[in-house]
Amino acid sequence: MTAPLKPELLAPAGSLEAFFAAMENGADAVYCGLRDFSARAKAKNFTTADLEGMLNHAHGQGRKVYLTLNTLVKEAELPQLVDTLATLEALRVDGVILQDLAVWRLARRHFPGLELHASTQMTVHNAAGVRQLERMGFTRAVLARELSLTEIAAIRRETRLELEHFIHGALCFGFSGQCYFSSWLGGKSGNRGRCAQPCRRRYRYHQQEGYFFSPNDLSAIDLLPELAAAGVCSFKIEGRMKSAEYVASVVGAYRRVLDAPPPGRKEALRAAKEQLKLSFGRLPTRGFLTGPNPTDIAVPSVKGSTGRFLGEITAVRGGEISFKTRDRLHLGDRLRVQPKSDQAGTAFTVKALQLGRKPAKLAPPDALVTVPSPFVNRFRKGDAVFKVSSEQAFTLSDAACRRRLAAAAPRAETINLSARLAGEHLHLHARWNELAVERAYPVTTYPAQNNPLSPDTLREVFGRSGEAPLLLGELHAEALPPVVIPPKQLKEIRREFYQEVARAIAASRAAYRREHQRAALAELLPAGAPQAAVARELSVLIGDPREAHLLNDPSVERLFIPLSTRLARQIALGARKLRNRREQIVWDLPFILFEPDWQILKQAVAELVAAGFCAFRLNNLGHFELFEGLEGLRLSSGYRLFSLNSQAVLAWRELGLGEVGLYLEDDRDNLADLLRRDTGVPTSLTIHARVPLITSRIRIKGVRSDRSLVSDRGEKYSVDDRSGLTVLTSETEFSLLGHLQELQRLGAAHFVVELDHCGAFSERGKQILAAAKDDRPLAGTSKFNFEMGME
C-alpha cells in the first residue's frame, strides 16, 4: 500500500513580495487575486501580466498557483467576468476559487480548462454539500471553518472530493459568505471583498464593554497529523492582506513541522512556535477543530488588534510618544498606535529611538522608550502601541520581484514528433493536442561510416528546444537510411521548426481563447425593455406554525415556515394541522445543518412530501440532496443562495430550482439590471426583515437577547441563541415598503415580508403587514443598500 501524499501547504499572496516569501519558505502552492472579483479587494492583488510571471516561476519549481474569484458578481460585471475567465484559462492557472455560481456556470459551459474550487464563502459544512459540489464538477471544497476534526473526518468518509481547510490566520466570527454586518453599516460588502470589519470594534452590553465578535487567530500547528488523518489534502494559511514578513514566518514554521521526521517532530514544533511569534497575530486558538464549543475562540476582554502589544503611551510631546515597551524594539520596526476610541489605528516605522535622553538602535524589554512619529498631536496618553513588523522583515523591492518574474522561463508545451528522410528532405511532423505542424527541410547527407542517423540521434538533437518553450514527448522515426546529416544543419532545422511550432501553438491558444470568450459573451442575456408593472404577490415568513391562519388574509398568497430541527422532530403533528393549506405552505430550511440535524431534516422532508407538501425553500448547497428520489416538488432558493446576476439565476434553474430569491444586500441599480434579463425563472424579493447580520457557531457567554449591545456610535443590536447558533441582528429593521410600485415596474412581482422576529399577530406585525398592503414606508427602518448602493 502506498503512503498517502503529504498535504499541500497553501500560502496567501497579496503582493509580489508575499508571493516570493511563500515560494522561498516552502509553500507548495499560493492563492492570489486579480484586481477584480477578489474577496480581498484591499490587498494589492495582481495584473494578468503579474499572474503569468508568477505561474511561470511557480511551475518552474513544481509549485501551483490558484486564483481567487470568490466574490459576488453584479450583472453589469458579467462581460468583464467572461474576459477574466478566458484569460485564466489561457494562462492555465491551477485552479479557480469561486463563490458566485455565475463563475461556475460560465466556466463549466465555456472554459473547460479551468479547475474549480468551492470557496469557504459557499458555506459548505456537511457531507451533502460536498457531494453536491462533486456532482457539479468541482475538484476541491474549501470547508467552512466551523468544523471539528471529527466532523471533517465524517465528511471525508462520505465523499471523494479534495478537502481544503484553514490551518492558520484570522477567523471570522460568523459563517463565511453569510455576514452582512459591514454591508449593513455602509454598503461595503464582505461578499464583494470590501469588509470594513465592524466585528473587531468594541461594544457595550449593560455595564460591560468588550470585543464580543472579535475572534482570536487560528493556529493549528499542533494538529497537522490529525488534520491529515481526517482527510484534509490542502492546509491553507489565511492572510492575503498580510505582509511578506507574516507569510515568510508562518509558511516557514508550518513547513518545518510538515517536513520533520517523526523523531524530530517535537523539537520542530517547539522551534516553529517560536517562529510563529514573529507573525504578529492575535492570540492563538485551535478554533473549532478540537470540538464545537471552544472557549478561547472569542474572548470579549481581548482587543481584536493584530500585532504584539508593547504598552500604552505615557507621554506625548508633539509627534513624540513615550511608553514602557514589553518587547524588544529596534530601528526599522513598524508600530501601530491604537486609540482608546476604538477607531482605526495609525502605523509608522521607527526611524529614531531614545532610551532616556540617549539615542539607541535597540531597546530591551521593560525599557522606557521615546519614539518620534510623523504625526503631530494625533496620539493621546493611554493609546495602545503594537509592534506589527520587525527589523527582520522579509524584504524584496517591487523592482526586484519583477526582475525575478521576468527571468522565469515560459512554461513549456509537450509535443510529439515524427521524422522521416525522403530523398534529400527531412520531413518533420509535430502534434500538440489537435494541432499539427508539418514541414520538409532540404538536407545534405553523407554515407555513414559509423553512427548513422537514428531515433537516438534525433532525440538527442530535438530533445533540446533552445529558446522555444517546448518539450519533446514521443518521437517516432521511420526506417532511416545509413546516412549522416551534419549536426550543425540538424540544429538549425530544429531551431527553425521549433520556432514555427511555438508560433502555431501560440496562435492556436489565442484562437481558442477568442472562441471560448465569444461563445460565453453570446450567452449573456441581453437587457430587455423595462417591463410593464406586474401584479403584486405577498408572502410572509412566520416564526410559529400556529400562525398559519394568517392565510385567511386574502392579501397573503403563501407562508414560509422555518423547518427547524425542533419542529422536524414533531413534523407529523404539524403536517396534519396544516394539510388543508398544503398548496400555500413553503417549508424554509435552516442554512446551517451539521450532520445529525441534516439526518433529522432528511426524515422530516420525506414525511412532509408523503403528506402532500411539495414546496421547500433551500438556503445551502447541502439541501439539494435532501430531495433525491422525491417527485412533484416545487423548490426555490432563499437569499442565502446568492443571486446577484442572471447567470447565477440560470445556474439555480439548471440545478432544479423553480424560483429564485434575490440577494438581500443588493441595490436598486443592480436589481434593475438583473430584472431586465429574461431568465425564465420567477424571482422573489425580501422587502422587510430583521437582517441576521452575523450567524455564528460561537457562543457569547453572558449575553442575552433581553438587553441591547451598543456600538461606540450608538447603534443597537440584539444577540439571540437559535438552535445552538448565535445570531446578531440590528434593532433597526430593513424595509423597502414605500418602494413596491417602483420594484414592480422593475419587474419584481413576488415580495416576502419576514415577521418571525415579532410575530404576525403582534402590534408590530400587524403594522408591518398593513404598510405592505398599502406600500407605505415605515419610520425608523433602513433601506439597507437599496439607495446608497453596494460596493
mmCIF file of C-alpha atoms in Angstrom, residues 45-231:
data_model
loop_
_atom_site.group_PDB
_atom_site.id
_atom_site.type_symbol
_atom_site.label_atom_id
_atom_site.label_comp_id
_atom_site.label_asym_id
_atom_site.label_seq_id
_atom_site.Cartn_x
_atom_site.Cartn_y
_atom_site.Cartn_z
ATOM 1 C CA ASN A 45 -3.626 41.927 -5.975
ATOM 2 C CA PHE A 46 -2.232 41.399 -9.448
ATOM 3 C CA THR A 47 -2.458 42.159 -13.138
ATOM 4 C CA THR A 48 -2.712 39.320 -15.637
ATOM 5 C CA ALA A 49 0.905 40.004 -16.621
ATOM 6 C CA ASP A 50 1.928 39.563 -12.975
ATOM 7 C CA LEU A 51 -0.055 36.342 -12.809
ATOM 8 C CA GLU A 52 1.605 34.937 -15.929
ATOM 9 C CA GLY A 53 5.033 35.585 -14.450
ATOM 10 C CA MET A 54 4.001 34.027 -11.136
ATOM 11 C CA LEU A 55 2.733 30.925 -12.929
ATOM 12 C CA ASN A 56 5.971 30.616 -14.887
ATOM 13 C CA HIS A 57 8.032 30.969 -11.715
ATOM 14 C CA ALA A 58 5.908 28.587 -9.654
ATOM 15 C CA HIS A 59 5.588 25.910 -12.325
ATOM 16 C CA GLY A 60 9.335 26.043 -12.899
ATOM 17 C CA GLN A 61 9.685 24.888 -9.290
ATOM 18 C CA GLY A 62 6.874 22.346 -9.379
ATOM 19 C CA ARG A 63 4.510 24.590 -7.385
ATOM 20 C CA LYS A 64 0.947 25.728 -8.104
ATOM 21 C CA VAL A 65 -0.969 28.995 -8.266
ATOM 22 C CA TYR A 66 -4.703 29.202 -7.543
ATOM 23 C CA LEU A 67 -6.690 32.282 -8.473
ATOM 24 C CA THR A 68 -9.487 33.624 -6.272
ATOM 25 C CA LEU A 69 -12.689 34.759 -7.980
ATOM 26 C CA ASN A 70 -14.533 34.431 -4.690
ATOM 27 C CA THR A 71 -16.836 37.436 -4.695
ATOM 28 C CA LEU A 72 -20.365 38.044 -5.854
ATOM 29 C CA VAL A 73 -20.685 39.465 -9.356
ATOM 30 C CA LYS A 74 -23.072 42.224 -10.394
ATOM 31 C CA GLU A 75 -25.000 41.976 -13.656
ATOM 32 C CA ALA A 76 -23.016 44.722 -15.374
ATOM 33 C CA GLU A 77 -19.763 42.929 -14.485
ATOM 34 C CA LEU A 78 -20.577 39.717 -16.368
ATOM 35 C CA PRO A 79 -18.780 40.695 -19.615
ATOM 36 C CA GLN A 80 -15.679 41.532 -17.572
ATOM 37 C CA LEU A 81 -16.015 38.182 -15.786
ATOM 38 C CA VAL A 82 -16.086 36.391 -19.141
ATOM 39 C CA ASP A 83 -12.908 38.183 -20.200
ATOM 40 C CA THR A 84 -11.243 37.229 -16.915
ATOM 41 C CA LEU A 85 -12.213 33.562 -17.241
ATOM 42 C CA ALA A 86 -10.926 33.472 -20.821
ATOM 43 C CA THR A 87 -7.619 34.929 -19.667
ATOM 44 C CA LEU A 88 -7.293 32.498 -16.750
ATOM 45 C CA GLU A 89 -7.948 29.507 -18.976
ATOM 46 C CA ALA A 90 -5.369 30.760 -21.473
ATOM 47 C CA LEU A 91 -2.828 31.270 -18.671
ATOM 48 C CA ARG A 92 -3.537 27.745 -17.371
ATOM 49 C CA VAL A 93 -3.972 28.629 -13.716
ATOM 50 C CA ASP A 94 -4.032 25.571 -11.494
ATOM 51 C CA GLY A 95 -7.465 26.287 -10.069
ATOM 52 C CA VAL A 96 -10.124 28.962 -9.657
ATOM 53 C CA ILE A 97 -11.633 29.504 -6.189
ATOM 54 C CA LEU A 98 -15.194 30.757 -6.543
ATOM 55 C CA GLN A 99 -18.306 31.747 -4.625
ATOM 56 C CA ASP A 100 -20.802 33.017 -7.220
ATOM 57 C CA LEU A 101 -22.468 30.352 -9.364
ATOM 58 C CA ALA A 102 -22.162 32.693 -12.341
ATOM 59 C CA VAL A 103 -18.465 31.811 -12.311
ATOM 60 C CA TRP A 104 -19.315 28.112 -12.040
ATOM 61 C CA ARG A 105 -21.843 28.183 -14.875
ATOM 62 C CA LEU A 106 -19.713 30.156 -17.325
ATOM 63 C CA ALA A 107 -16.574 28.142 -16.564
ATOM 64 C CA ARG A 108 -18.351 24.799 -16.843
ATOM 65 C CA ARG A 109 -20.016 25.674 -20.145
ATOM 66 C CA HIS A 110 -17.310 27.671 -21.904
ATOM 67 C CA PHE A 111 -13.951 27.348 -20.161
ATOM 68 C CA PRO A 112 -13.417 23.620 -19.574
ATOM 69 C CA GLY A 113 -9.707 24.081 -18.980
ATOM 70 C CA LEU A 114 -10.390 25.643 -15.565
ATOM 71 C CA GLU A 115 -10.325 23.504 -12.435
ATOM 72 C CA LEU A 116 -12.949 24.717 -9.960
ATOM 73 C CA HIS A 117 -12.549 25.007 -6.184
ATOM 74 C CA ALA A 118 -15.504 25.939 -3.966
ATOM 75 C CA SER A 119 -14.612 28.839 -1.676
ATOM 76 C CA THR A 120 -15.282 28.742 2.049
ATOM 77 C CA GLN A 121 -17.626 31.631 1.170
ATOM 78 C CA MET A 122 -20.062 28.994 -0.116
ATOM 79 C CA THR A 123 -20.622 27.835 3.492
ATOM 80 C CA VAL A 124 -20.210 24.139 2.711
ATOM 81 C CA HIS A 125 -20.184 22.383 6.088
ATOM 82 C CA ASN A 126 -21.574 18.874 5.675
ATOM 83 C CA ALA A 127 -21.126 15.791 3.517
ATOM 84 C CA ALA A 128 -24.242 16.532 1.455
ATOM 85 C CA GLY A 129 -22.841 19.919 0.477
ATOM 86 C CA VAL A 130 -19.520 18.400 -0.591
ATOM 87 C CA ARG A 131 -21.267 15.670 -2.576
ATOM 88 C CA GLN A 132 -23.317 18.358 -4.329
ATOM 89 C CA LEU A 133 -20.102 20.153 -5.301
ATOM 90 C CA GLU A 134 -18.758 16.875 -6.629
ATOM 91 C CA ARG A 135 -21.851 16.427 -8.826
ATOM 92 C CA MET A 136 -21.373 19.977 -10.089
ATOM 93 C CA GLY A 137 -17.852 19.240 -11.326
ATOM 94 C CA PHE A 138 -15.794 20.899 -8.614
ATOM 95 C CA THR A 139 -12.491 19.235 -7.781
ATOM 96 C CA ARG A 140 -11.990 20.742 -4.327
ATOM 97 C CA ALA A 141 -14.057 22.133 -1.450
ATOM 98 C CA VAL A 142 -12.688 24.712 0.971
ATOM 99 C CA LEU A 143 -14.640 23.681 4.046
ATOM 100 C CA ALA A 144 -16.319 26.040 6.485
ATOM 101 C CA ARG A 145 -14.030 26.930 9.395
ATOM 102 C CA GLU A 146 -16.669 25.891 11.941
ATOM 103 C CA LEU A 147 -15.968 22.156 11.597
ATOM 104 C CA SER A 148 -14.270 19.901 14.122
ATOM 105 C CA LEU A 149 -11.740 17.214 13.201
ATOM 106 C CA THR A 150 -14.400 14.587 13.872
ATOM 107 C CA GLU A 151 -16.844 16.329 11.523
ATOM 108 C CA ILE A 152 -14.191 16.715 8.814
ATOM 109 C CA ALA A 153 -13.337 13.008 9.066
ATOM 110 C CA ALA A 154 -17.020 12.123 8.731
ATOM 111 C CA ILE A 155 -17.239 14.217 5.544
ATOM 112 C CA ARG A 156 -14.111 12.526 4.194
ATOM 113 C CA ARG A 157 -15.667 9.079 4.654
ATOM 114 C CA GLU A 158 -18.733 10.134 2.650
ATOM 115 C CA THR A 159 -17.092 11.956 -0.262
ATOM 116 C CA ARG A 160 -14.187 11.728 -2.704
ATOM 117 C CA LEU A 161 -13.667 15.433 -3.382
ATOM 118 C CA GLU A 162 -10.404 17.077 -2.326
ATOM 119 C CA LEU A 163 -10.841 18.850 1.010
ATOM 120 C CA GLU A 164 -9.048 22.065 1.888
ATOM 121 C CA HIS A 165 -9.138 23.647 5.332
ATOM 122 C CA PHE A 166 -7.641 26.701 7.001
ATOM 123 C CA ILE A 167 -4.880 25.969 9.498
ATOM 124 C CA HIS A 168 -3.672 29.445 10.436
ATOM 125 C CA GLY A 169 -4.703 33.088 10.401
ATOM 126 C CA ALA A 170 -7.585 35.409 11.094
ATOM 127 C CA LEU A 171 -11.028 33.969 11.781
ATOM 128 C CA CYS A 172 -14.432 35.443 11.067
ATOM 129 C CA PHE A 173 -16.931 35.457 13.918
ATOM 130 C CA GLY A 174 -19.701 34.295 11.589
ATOM 131 C CA PHE A 175 -20.014 31.738 8.837
ATOM 132 C CA SER A 176 -18.088 32.960 5.807
ATOM 133 C CA GLY A 177 -20.322 34.147 2.991
ATOM 134 C CA GLN A 178 -23.236 34.778 5.357
ATOM 135 C CA CYS A 179 -22.187 38.016 7.067
ATOM 136 C CA TYR A 180 -23.992 41.261 6.235
ATOM 137 C CA PHE A 181 -22.577 43.359 9.086
ATOM 138 C CA SER A 182 -20.135 45.501 7.115
ATOM 139 C CA SER A 183 -22.590 45.962 4.264
ATOM 140 C CA TRP A 184 -25.370 46.977 6.658
ATOM 141 C CA LEU A 185 -23.255 49.769 8.099
ATOM 142 C CA GLY A 186 -22.154 51.364 4.863
ATOM 143 C CA GLY A 187 -22.562 49.246 1.752
ATOM 144 C CA LYS A 188 -19.088 47.690 1.960
ATOM 145 C CA SER A 189 -19.978 44.065 1.422
ATOM 146 C CA GLY A 190 -17.756 41.300 2.732
ATOM 147 C CA ASN A 191 -19.115 39.178 -0.104
ATOM 148 C CA ARG A 192 -17.705 41.725 -2.524
ATOM 149 C CA GLY A 193 -14.294 41.781 -0.854
ATOM 150 C CA ARG A 194 -14.735 45.084 0.973
ATOM 151 C CA CYS A 195 -15.366 44.098 4.593
ATOM 152 C CA ALA A 196 -14.851 47.029 6.991
ATOM 153 C CA GLN A 197 -14.530 44.606 9.949
ATOM 154 C CA PRO A 198 -17.148 46.016 12.335
ATOM 155 C CA CYS A 199 -16.783 42.749 14.274
ATOM 156 C CA ARG A 200 -13.371 43.987 15.507
ATOM 157 C CA ARG A 201 -14.918 47.030 17.176
ATOM 158 C CA ARG A 202 -15.769 47.457 20.841
ATOM 159 C CA TYR A 203 -19.387 47.146 22.022
ATOM 160 C CA ARG A 204 -21.209 47.722 25.297
ATOM 161 C CA TYR A 205 -23.580 45.224 26.891
ATOM 162 C CA HIS A 206 -25.276 46.526 30.040
ATOM 163 C CA GLN A 207 -22.287 47.832 32.058
ATOM 164 C CA GLN A 208 -19.709 45.666 30.283
ATOM 165 C CA GLU A 209 -17.567 46.808 27.370
ATOM 166 C CA GLY A 210 -15.838 44.252 25.196
ATOM 167 C CA TYR A 211 -14.881 42.867 21.830
ATOM 168 C CA PHE A 212 -17.736 40.386 21.643
ATOM 169 C CA PHE A 213 -17.390 39.485 17.951
ATOM 170 C CA SER A 214 -13.606 39.573 17.554
ATOM 171 C CA PRO A 215 -12.131 36.060 17.364
ATOM 172 C CA ASN A 216 -8.556 35.180 18.114
ATOM 173 C CA ASP A 217 -6.373 33.845 15.306
ATOM 174 C CA LEU A 218 -6.450 30.205 14.264
ATOM 175 C CA SER A 219 -3.241 28.253 14.858
ATOM 176 C CA ALA A 220 -3.398 24.522 14.169
ATOM 177 C CA ILE A 221 0.348 23.860 14.205
ATOM 178 C CA ASP A 222 -0.211 21.187 16.896
ATOM 179 C CA LEU A 223 -2.859 19.371 14.857
ATOM 180 C CA LEU A 224 -1.276 18.770 11.446
ATOM 181 C CA PRO A 225 -1.139 14.952 11.746
ATOM 182 C CA GLU A 226 -4.744 14.908 12.942
ATOM 183 C CA LEU A 227 -5.867 17.124 10.060
ATOM 184 C CA ALA A 228 -4.114 14.881 7.552
ATOM 185 C CA ALA A 229 -5.667 11.792 9.162
ATOM 186 C CA ALA A 230 -9.091 13.456 8.923
ATOM 187 C CA GLY A 231 -8.626 13.678 5.155
#
